[in-house]
Short mmCIF file of C-alpha atoms and ligand atoms in Angstrom, two decimals:
data_model
loop_
_atom_site.label_atom_id
_atom_site.label_comp_id
_atom_site.label_asym_id
_atom_site.label_seq_id
_atom_site.Cartn_x
_atom_site.Cartn_y
_atom_site.Cartn_z
CA MET N 661 0.00 0.00 0.00
CA ALA N 662 2.90 2.31 0.80
CA GLU N 663 4.37 1.70 -2.65
CA LYS N 664 1.01 2.09 -4.31
CA ALA N 665 0.34 5.44 -2.63
CA THR N 666 3.69 6.69 -3.92
CA ARG N 667 2.96 5.36 -7.41
CA LEU N 668 -0.47 7.02 -7.49
CA GLY N 669 0.98 10.32 -6.26
CA VAL N 670 -0.93 10.56 -2.97
CA ARG N 671 0.12 10.90 0.66
CA LEU N 672 -0.47 7.82 2.81
CA ARG N 673 -2.17 8.51 6.12
CA PRO N 674 -2.91 4.96 7.30
CA HIS N 675 -5.89 4.32 9.54
CA VAL N 676 -4.56 2.63 12.68
CA LYS N 677 -7.96 1.45 13.94
CA THR N 678 -7.27 -2.03 12.52
CA HIS N 679 -4.40 -2.87 14.89
CA LYS N 680 -4.35 0.11 17.28
CA CYS N 681 -0.68 -0.44 18.12
CA LEU N 682 2.36 1.79 17.77
CA GLU N 683 4.69 -0.83 16.34
CA ALA N 684 2.45 -1.61 13.37
CA ALA N 685 1.82 2.08 12.70
CA ARG N 686 5.57 2.79 12.64
CA LEU N 687 5.97 0.14 9.94
CA GLN N 688 3.11 1.61 7.94
CA VAL N 689 4.42 5.17 7.82
CA ARG N 690 8.00 4.24 6.94
CA GLY N 691 9.00 6.25 3.87
CA HIS N 692 5.89 8.43 4.14
CA PHE N 693 5.18 11.74 5.87
CA GLY N 694 4.17 10.17 9.18
CA GLY N 695 0.54 11.24 9.48
CA ILE N 696 -2.00 8.73 10.73
CA THR N 697 -5.76 8.39 11.01
CA VAL N 698 -7.57 7.24 14.17
CA SER N 699 -11.16 6.45 15.05
CA THR N 700 -11.15 7.05 18.81
CA LEU N 701 -9.69 9.78 20.97
CA ALA N 702 -8.07 7.05 23.09
CA GLU N 703 -6.10 6.06 19.97
CA ALA N 704 -5.26 9.71 19.27
CA GLN N 705 -3.96 10.20 22.82
CA ALA N 706 -1.92 6.99 22.85
CA PHE N 707 -0.38 7.55 19.41
CA ALA N 708 0.42 11.16 20.31
CA ALA N 709 2.19 9.90 23.42
CA GLY N 710 4.05 7.43 21.18
CA GLY N 711 5.46 10.22 19.01
CA PHE N 712 2.88 10.67 16.22
CA GLY N 713 2.40 14.39 15.71
CA ASP N 714 -0.04 14.60 12.79
CA ILE N 715 -3.31 12.84 13.51
CA THR N 716 -6.71 12.95 11.84
CA TYR N 717 -9.58 11.84 14.08
CA ALA N 718 -11.72 10.60 11.17
CA TYR N 719 -14.93 10.20 13.07
CA THR N 720 -17.73 12.75 13.31
CA ILE N 721 -16.86 14.07 16.75
CA ALA N 722 -19.47 14.18 19.51
CA PRO N 723 -19.80 17.64 21.10
CA SER N 724 -19.08 16.06 24.52
CA ARG N 725 -15.58 15.04 23.29
CA VAL N 726 -14.58 18.39 21.82
CA ALA N 727 -12.87 19.50 25.05
CA ASP N 728 -10.70 16.32 25.05
CA ALA N 729 -9.80 16.93 21.41
CA VAL N 730 -8.83 20.55 22.09
CA ASP N 731 -6.61 19.44 24.98
CA LEU N 732 -4.82 17.01 22.70
CA ALA N 733 -4.55 19.52 19.85
CA ARG N 734 -2.48 21.78 22.11
CA ARG N 735 0.08 19.02 22.61
CA ILE N 736 0.79 17.90 19.01
CA ASP N 737 1.65 19.53 15.68
CA ARG N 738 -1.67 18.84 14.05
CA LEU N 739 -4.93 17.25 15.14
CA SER N 740 -7.63 17.39 12.49
CA LEU N 741 -11.28 16.82 13.33
CA VAL N 742 -14.10 15.75 11.05
CA LEU N 743 -17.67 17.03 11.01
CA ASP N 744 -20.83 17.10 8.94
CA ASP N 745 -23.04 19.24 11.19
CA ALA N 746 -23.28 22.99 11.85
CA ASP N 747 -23.91 22.50 15.60
CA VAL N 748 -20.68 20.52 15.90
CA LEU N 749 -18.84 23.30 14.06
CA ALA N 750 -20.22 25.76 16.62
CA ALA N 751 -19.08 23.52 19.51
CA ILE N 752 -15.56 23.24 18.07
CA GLU N 753 -15.36 26.97 17.39
CA ALA N 754 -16.44 27.79 20.94
CA ALA N 755 -13.90 25.41 22.51
CA ALA N 756 -11.09 26.57 20.20
CA ALA N 757 -11.86 30.24 20.90
CA THR N 758 -11.73 29.67 24.67
CA LYS N 759 -8.25 28.15 24.37
CA GLY N 760 -7.02 30.60 21.71
CA LEU N 761 -6.51 27.80 19.17
CA CYS N 762 -7.26 27.36 15.48
CA LEU N 763 -8.25 23.74 14.83
CA GLY N 764 -8.03 21.86 11.54
CA VAL N 765 -11.39 20.53 10.38
CA PHE N 766 -12.38 18.30 7.46
CA LEU N 767 -15.87 18.29 6.00
CA LYS N 768 -17.10 14.68 5.86
CA VAL N 769 -18.73 13.85 2.54
CA ASP N 770 -21.03 10.91 1.87
CA CYS N 771 -19.82 9.29 -1.36
CA GLY N 772 -22.42 6.51 -1.31
CA ALA N 773 -22.01 4.56 1.93
CA HIS N 774 -24.87 6.58 3.51
CA ARG N 775 -23.44 6.21 7.01
CA SER N 776 -22.32 9.76 7.68
CA GLY N 777 -21.26 12.84 5.75
CA VAL N 778 -22.99 15.63 3.87
CA ALA N 779 -24.78 14.72 0.64
CA PRO N 780 -22.33 16.10 -1.94
CA ASP N 781 -24.80 17.56 -4.41
CA THR N 782 -26.74 19.68 -1.92
CA GLU N 783 -26.73 23.36 -0.99
CA ASP N 784 -26.28 22.26 2.66
CA ALA N 785 -22.90 20.72 1.80
CA VAL N 786 -21.75 23.95 0.15
CA ALA N 787 -23.11 26.10 2.98
CA LEU N 788 -21.31 24.07 5.65
CA ALA N 789 -18.03 24.16 3.70
CA ARG N 790 -18.36 27.94 3.39
CA ALA N 791 -19.09 28.28 7.12
CA ILE N 792 -15.96 26.28 8.02
CA ALA N 793 -13.87 28.28 5.56
CA ARG N 794 -15.10 31.60 7.01
CA SER N 795 -14.50 30.68 10.65
CA SER N 796 -11.59 32.28 12.44
CA HIS N 797 -11.29 29.46 15.00
CA VAL N 798 -11.12 26.52 12.62
CA GLU N 799 -9.19 26.00 9.44
CA LEU N 800 -10.77 24.01 6.62
CA GLY N 801 -8.34 21.13 5.99
CA GLY N 802 -10.33 19.87 3.03
CA LEU N 803 -12.88 17.20 2.16
CA LEU N 804 -12.83 13.65 3.50
CA THR N 805 -14.78 10.57 2.47
CA HIS N 806 -14.77 6.79 2.98
CA ALA N 807 -16.35 4.45 0.44
CA GLY N 808 -17.85 1.95 2.88
CA GLN N 809 -20.12 0.78 0.06
CA ALA N 810 -17.07 -0.84 -1.56
CA TYR N 811 -17.54 -3.66 0.94
CA ARG N 812 -20.66 -4.60 -1.02
CA SER N 813 -18.61 -5.28 -4.15
CA CYS N 814 -18.06 -8.89 -5.23
CA ASN N 815 -14.70 -8.58 -6.94
CA ALA N 816 -11.80 -6.28 -7.81
CA GLU N 817 -13.57 -4.90 -10.88
CA GLU N 818 -16.56 -3.74 -8.85
CA ALA N 819 -14.23 -2.31 -6.19
CA ARG N 820 -12.42 -0.36 -8.94
CA ALA N 821 -15.73 1.18 -10.00
CA ALA N 822 -16.39 2.14 -6.35
CA ALA N 823 -12.90 3.69 -6.21
CA SER N 824 -13.61 5.85 -9.25
CA ALA N 825 -16.94 6.95 -7.78
CA GLU N 826 -15.29 7.80 -4.44
CA ARG N 827 -12.70 9.94 -6.25
CA ASP N 828 -15.22 11.58 -8.58
CA VAL N 829 -17.65 12.57 -5.81
CA LEU N 830 -14.87 14.28 -3.88
CA CYS N 831 -13.36 15.97 -6.94
CA SER N 832 -16.63 17.33 -8.25
CA LEU N 833 -17.67 18.84 -4.91
CA ALA N 834 -14.15 20.29 -4.62
CA GLN N 835 -14.43 21.82 -8.08
CA ARG N 836 -17.72 23.48 -7.17
CA LEU N 837 -16.32 24.88 -3.91
CA ARG N 838 -13.03 26.02 -5.39
CA ALA N 839 -14.93 27.83 -8.14
CA GLU N 840 -16.36 30.09 -5.49
CA GLY N 841 -13.04 30.63 -3.77
CA VAL N 842 -13.17 28.06 -0.97
CA GLU N 843 -9.64 26.75 -0.39
CA LEU N 844 -9.35 22.97 0.04
CA PRO N 845 -5.75 21.89 0.69
CA GLU N 846 -6.58 18.19 1.01
CA LEU N 847 -8.94 15.77 -0.68
CA SER N 848 -8.75 12.66 1.50
CA LEU N 849 -10.37 9.31 0.77
CA GLY N 850 -9.87 5.66 1.26
CA SER N 851 -10.96 2.21 2.16
CA THR N 852 -8.97 -0.96 1.70
CA PRO N 853 -11.14 -2.40 -1.10
CA THR N 854 -11.09 0.84 -3.13
CA LEU N 855 -7.38 1.44 -2.64
CA CYS N 856 -6.41 -2.12 -3.49
CA ALA N 857 -8.37 -1.74 -6.73
CA ALA N 858 -7.71 1.93 -7.62
CA ASP N 859 -5.54 2.72 -10.62
CA ASP N 860 -6.08 6.47 -10.91
CA LEU N 861 -6.46 8.95 -8.06
CA SER N 862 -6.05 12.16 -10.07
CA GLY N 863 -7.08 15.16 -7.99
CA ILE N 864 -6.81 13.32 -4.67
CA THR N 865 -4.05 14.30 -2.23
CA GLU N 866 -4.30 11.75 0.59
CA VAL N 867 -5.46 8.17 1.26
CA ARG N 868 -6.47 6.54 4.55
CA PRO N 869 -6.63 2.75 4.21
CA GLY N 870 -6.70 0.74 7.43
CA ASN N 871 -7.64 -2.91 7.08
CA TYR N 872 -4.82 -3.69 4.62
CA ALA N 873 -2.40 -3.87 7.55
CA PHE N 874 -3.94 -7.24 8.45
CA PHE N 875 -6.49 -8.05 5.73
CA ASP N 876 -9.04 -10.78 6.57
CA ALA N 877 -11.47 -13.34 5.14
CA TYR N 878 -13.78 -10.60 3.87
CA GLN N 879 -11.02 -8.94 1.85
CA VAL N 880 -10.04 -12.31 0.37
CA ALA N 881 -13.65 -12.91 -0.72
CA ILE N 882 -13.99 -9.55 -2.48
CA GLU N 883 -10.53 -9.88 -4.09
CA SER N 884 -8.68 -7.12 -2.25
CA CYS N 885 -5.96 -9.69 -1.53
CA ALA N 886 -5.05 -13.38 -1.57
CA LEU N 887 -5.32 -15.59 1.52
CA GLU N 888 -1.49 -15.63 1.69
CA ASP N 889 -1.55 -11.85 2.24
CA VAL N 890 -3.59 -12.05 5.44
CA ALA N 891 -1.47 -11.26 8.51
CA PHE N 892 -4.00 -11.80 11.29
CA SER N 893 -5.39 -15.04 12.67
CA VAL N 894 -6.68 -16.41 15.95
CA LEU N 895 -5.04 -19.55 17.32
CA ALA N 896 -7.72 -21.81 18.79
CA THR N 897 -7.91 -25.23 20.41
CA VAL N 898 -10.37 -28.06 19.76
CA VAL N 899 -12.32 -28.50 23.01
CA GLY N 900 -15.00 -30.85 21.71
CA ARG N 901 -15.42 -33.31 18.81
CA TYR N 902 -18.71 -34.92 17.81
CA PRO N 903 -18.25 -36.94 14.60
CA ALA N 904 -21.85 -38.20 14.70
CA ARG N 905 -22.99 -34.56 14.28
CA ARG N 906 -19.97 -33.70 12.12
CA THR N 907 -19.18 -30.98 14.67
CA LEU N 908 -16.01 -29.64 16.25
CA VAL N 909 -16.04 -27.06 19.03
CA LEU N 910 -13.18 -24.56 19.46
CA ASP N 911 -12.38 -22.20 22.31
CA ALA N 912 -12.73 -19.13 20.09
CA GLY N 913 -16.22 -17.69 20.23
CA ALA N 914 -17.64 -14.31 19.35
CA LEU N 915 -15.23 -12.78 21.89
CA ALA N 916 -12.32 -13.98 19.79
CA LEU N 917 -13.58 -13.74 16.20
CA SER N 918 -16.34 -11.10 16.53
CA LYS N 919 -19.73 -11.84 15.05
CA ASP N 920 -19.30 -10.06 11.73
CA ALA N 921 -21.51 -11.96 9.28
CA GLY N 922 -18.85 -11.68 6.59
CA PRO N 923 -19.08 -11.58 2.79
CA THR N 924 -22.45 -13.37 2.53
CA HIS N 925 -23.14 -11.53 -0.76
CA VAL N 926 -20.24 -13.48 -2.27
CA ASP N 927 -20.72 -16.75 -0.38
CA PRO N 928 -23.94 -17.10 1.65
CA ALA N 929 -22.37 -20.03 3.52
CA CYS N 930 -19.10 -18.26 4.36
CA GLY N 931 -19.59 -18.69 8.10
CA TYR N 932 -17.43 -16.77 10.57
CA GLY N 933 -13.98 -17.17 9.05
CA LEU N 934 -11.53 -19.43 7.25
CA VAL N 935 -10.00 -22.43 9.02
CA LEU N 936 -6.25 -23.02 8.66
CA SER N 937 -3.73 -25.48 10.07
CA SER N 938 -2.02 -24.35 13.29
CA ASP N 939 1.04 -23.05 11.42
CA GLY N 940 -1.20 -21.21 8.95
CA SER N 941 0.27 -23.01 5.96
CA ARG N 942 -2.84 -24.98 4.86
CA ARG N 943 -6.51 -24.16 4.59
CA HIS N 944 -8.95 -26.79 5.86
CA THR N 945 -11.70 -26.39 3.29
CA SER N 946 -13.51 -29.34 4.91
CA LEU N 947 -14.26 -27.19 7.99
CA ARG N 948 -16.64 -24.21 8.25
CA VAL N 949 -17.28 -22.01 11.28
CA VAL N 950 -21.07 -22.21 11.34
CA GLY N 951 -21.89 -20.82 14.79
CA LEU N 952 -20.46 -18.63 17.53
CA THR N 953 -21.50 -18.12 21.11
CA GLN N 954 -19.54 -16.09 23.64
CA GLU N 955 -16.52 -18.43 24.03
CA HIS N 956 -17.40 -21.31 21.69
CA ALA N 957 -17.04 -21.71 17.95
CA GLU N 958 -19.00 -24.48 16.29
CA LEU N 959 -17.37 -25.96 13.17
CA ARG N 960 -19.19 -28.19 10.70
CA ALA N 961 -17.04 -30.82 8.97
CA ALA N 962 -17.58 -32.03 5.40
CA GLU N 963 -18.59 -35.68 4.99
CA ASP N 964 -15.09 -36.67 3.91
CA ALA N 965 -13.27 -34.79 6.72
CA ASP N 966 -10.32 -36.61 8.27
CA TRP N 967 -11.34 -36.76 11.94
CA SER N 968 -7.98 -38.19 13.02
CA ALA N 969 -6.48 -34.74 12.31
CA PHE N 970 -8.70 -33.00 14.88
CA PRO N 971 -8.41 -34.61 18.32
CA VAL N 972 -9.41 -32.61 21.39
CA GLY N 973 -6.40 -30.39 22.11
CA ALA N 974 -5.51 -29.96 18.42
CA ARG N 975 -4.86 -26.40 17.33
CA LEU N 976 -6.30 -24.56 14.37
CA ARG N 977 -5.95 -21.00 13.13
CA ILE N 978 -9.02 -19.01 12.18
CA VAL N 979 -8.82 -16.06 9.81
CA PRO N 980 -11.82 -14.01 10.94
CA ASN N 981 -14.23 -12.25 8.64
CA HIS N 982 -13.25 -8.83 9.97
CA SER N 983 -9.80 -8.47 11.48
CA CYS N 984 -10.39 -4.94 12.82
CA LEU N 985 -13.22 -6.19 15.03
CA ALA N 986 -11.50 -9.43 16.05
CA ALA N 987 -8.19 -7.72 16.85
CA ALA N 988 -9.95 -5.24 19.11
CA LEU N 989 -11.09 -8.14 21.30
CA PHE N 990 -7.52 -8.98 22.41
CA ASP N 991 -5.15 -7.25 24.81
CA ARG N 992 -2.01 -8.35 22.93
CA TYR N 993 -0.78 -9.78 19.63
CA HIS N 994 1.92 -12.37 19.19
CA VAL N 995 4.05 -11.30 16.26
CA LEU N 996 5.12 -14.47 14.47
CA ARG N 997 7.66 -15.60 11.96
CA ARG N 998 6.35 -19.07 11.21
CA ASP N 999 6.04 -20.64 14.70
CA GLU N 1000 8.50 -18.32 16.41
CA VAL N 1001 7.07 -15.53 18.57
CA LEU N 1002 9.22 -12.47 17.79
CA ALA N 1003 7.38 -9.91 19.88
CA GLU N 1004 4.27 -9.08 21.80
CA TRP N 1005 2.43 -5.92 20.75
CA ARG N 1006 -0.28 -4.29 22.84
CA PRO N 1007 -3.17 -2.45 21.23
CA VAL N 1008 -4.78 0.67 22.67
CA LYS N 1009 -8.08 0.11 24.45
CA GLY N 1010 -10.99 2.41 25.10
CA TRP N 1011 -12.68 5.35 23.42
C1 PLP L 1161 -13.46 7.41 7.93
C2 PLP L 1161 -12.68 6.16 7.61
N1 PLP L 1161 -11.56 6.28 6.89
C3 PLP L 1161 -10.81 5.20 6.56
C4 PLP L 1161 -11.20 3.94 6.96
C5 PLP L 1161 -10.35 2.76 6.58
O1 PLP L 1161 -11.08 1.83 5.82
P1 PLP L 1161 -10.53 0.35 5.57
O2 PLP L 1161 -10.43 -0.29 6.89
O3 PLP L 1161 -11.52 -0.27 4.64
O4 PLP L 1161 -9.19 0.49 4.95
C6 PLP L 1161 -12.37 3.78 7.71
C7 PLP L 1161 -12.81 2.44 8.14
O5 PLP L 1161 -13.90 2.24 8.64
C8 PLP L 1161 -13.13 4.92 8.05
O6 PLP L 1161 -14.27 4.83 8.75
#
């Protein structure tokens, strides 16, 4: 991704929400300008303490957290906030004015995910951009979007179309605003599926992919990557075997894998992840994770499964559907080279 950002002529500001740990973020920014994206203020605070000085909190900030953000902004080179609401702008302006600060703010644009962001073709979008640009207590950093809808694509070709749409929505709103004199230093976009597929980001200045640091079963299904590219898995132990019901039970329930339903639009029977051998070298296609309760995973075996390979106590690796969610369930990662544990990394917790 770092090479691709360079090739496409954009700055890489990786989203660290996937792993939430300093060591992984330091690897991601190597050779780039060092900026990162976070999705909680707890991440922002921890990464600031770890030496990251240019942070975008890419989440529409709640007014109750503005004071925390302002406190942090005073301690680092640049903290940028994201908003799509005039009341939030007023709350940020008031807090910044009290502390004598000028805060960087991005206008969040909805490019089709319909989760948050202003609708790009509306007068409201233009009016809010103008209001941010006019303010003396905030500085308009630019426009920011995230093509969450790319997760509904089935393959790389569909993701490439989503990438073009993400770029075009941002560029056309920018053109309209710039035509009336609104300055927009940055146009920032990015999701892992769109950035894996993108081949032209003309007009865009910055990208914020996150999941690519680990990838997962979902990204394999929609062709963002191959299974060999996935860097995150959960090591689990067989705690029950019931050949008569063709069922294995593992000690890795929803609190280990999360309950993300996965890429059911590509494979309705995808279950809750991909099952690998304990060293990660082989996929067990004869096993599917069909059910999860809090600490238990229920695996269904194909008729021809080799039951001698799965005694109670045997270990298996599960590549979860969504590594960002699964990773957030753990208090540490074991960093592996094959079977050797090279390090233990601790993710940030909290909001
Ligand atoms: C605002 C924003 N930017 C960037 C990302 C990174 O997306 P991905 O994890 O698909 O790379 C996310 C992920 O949810 C996001 O919400």
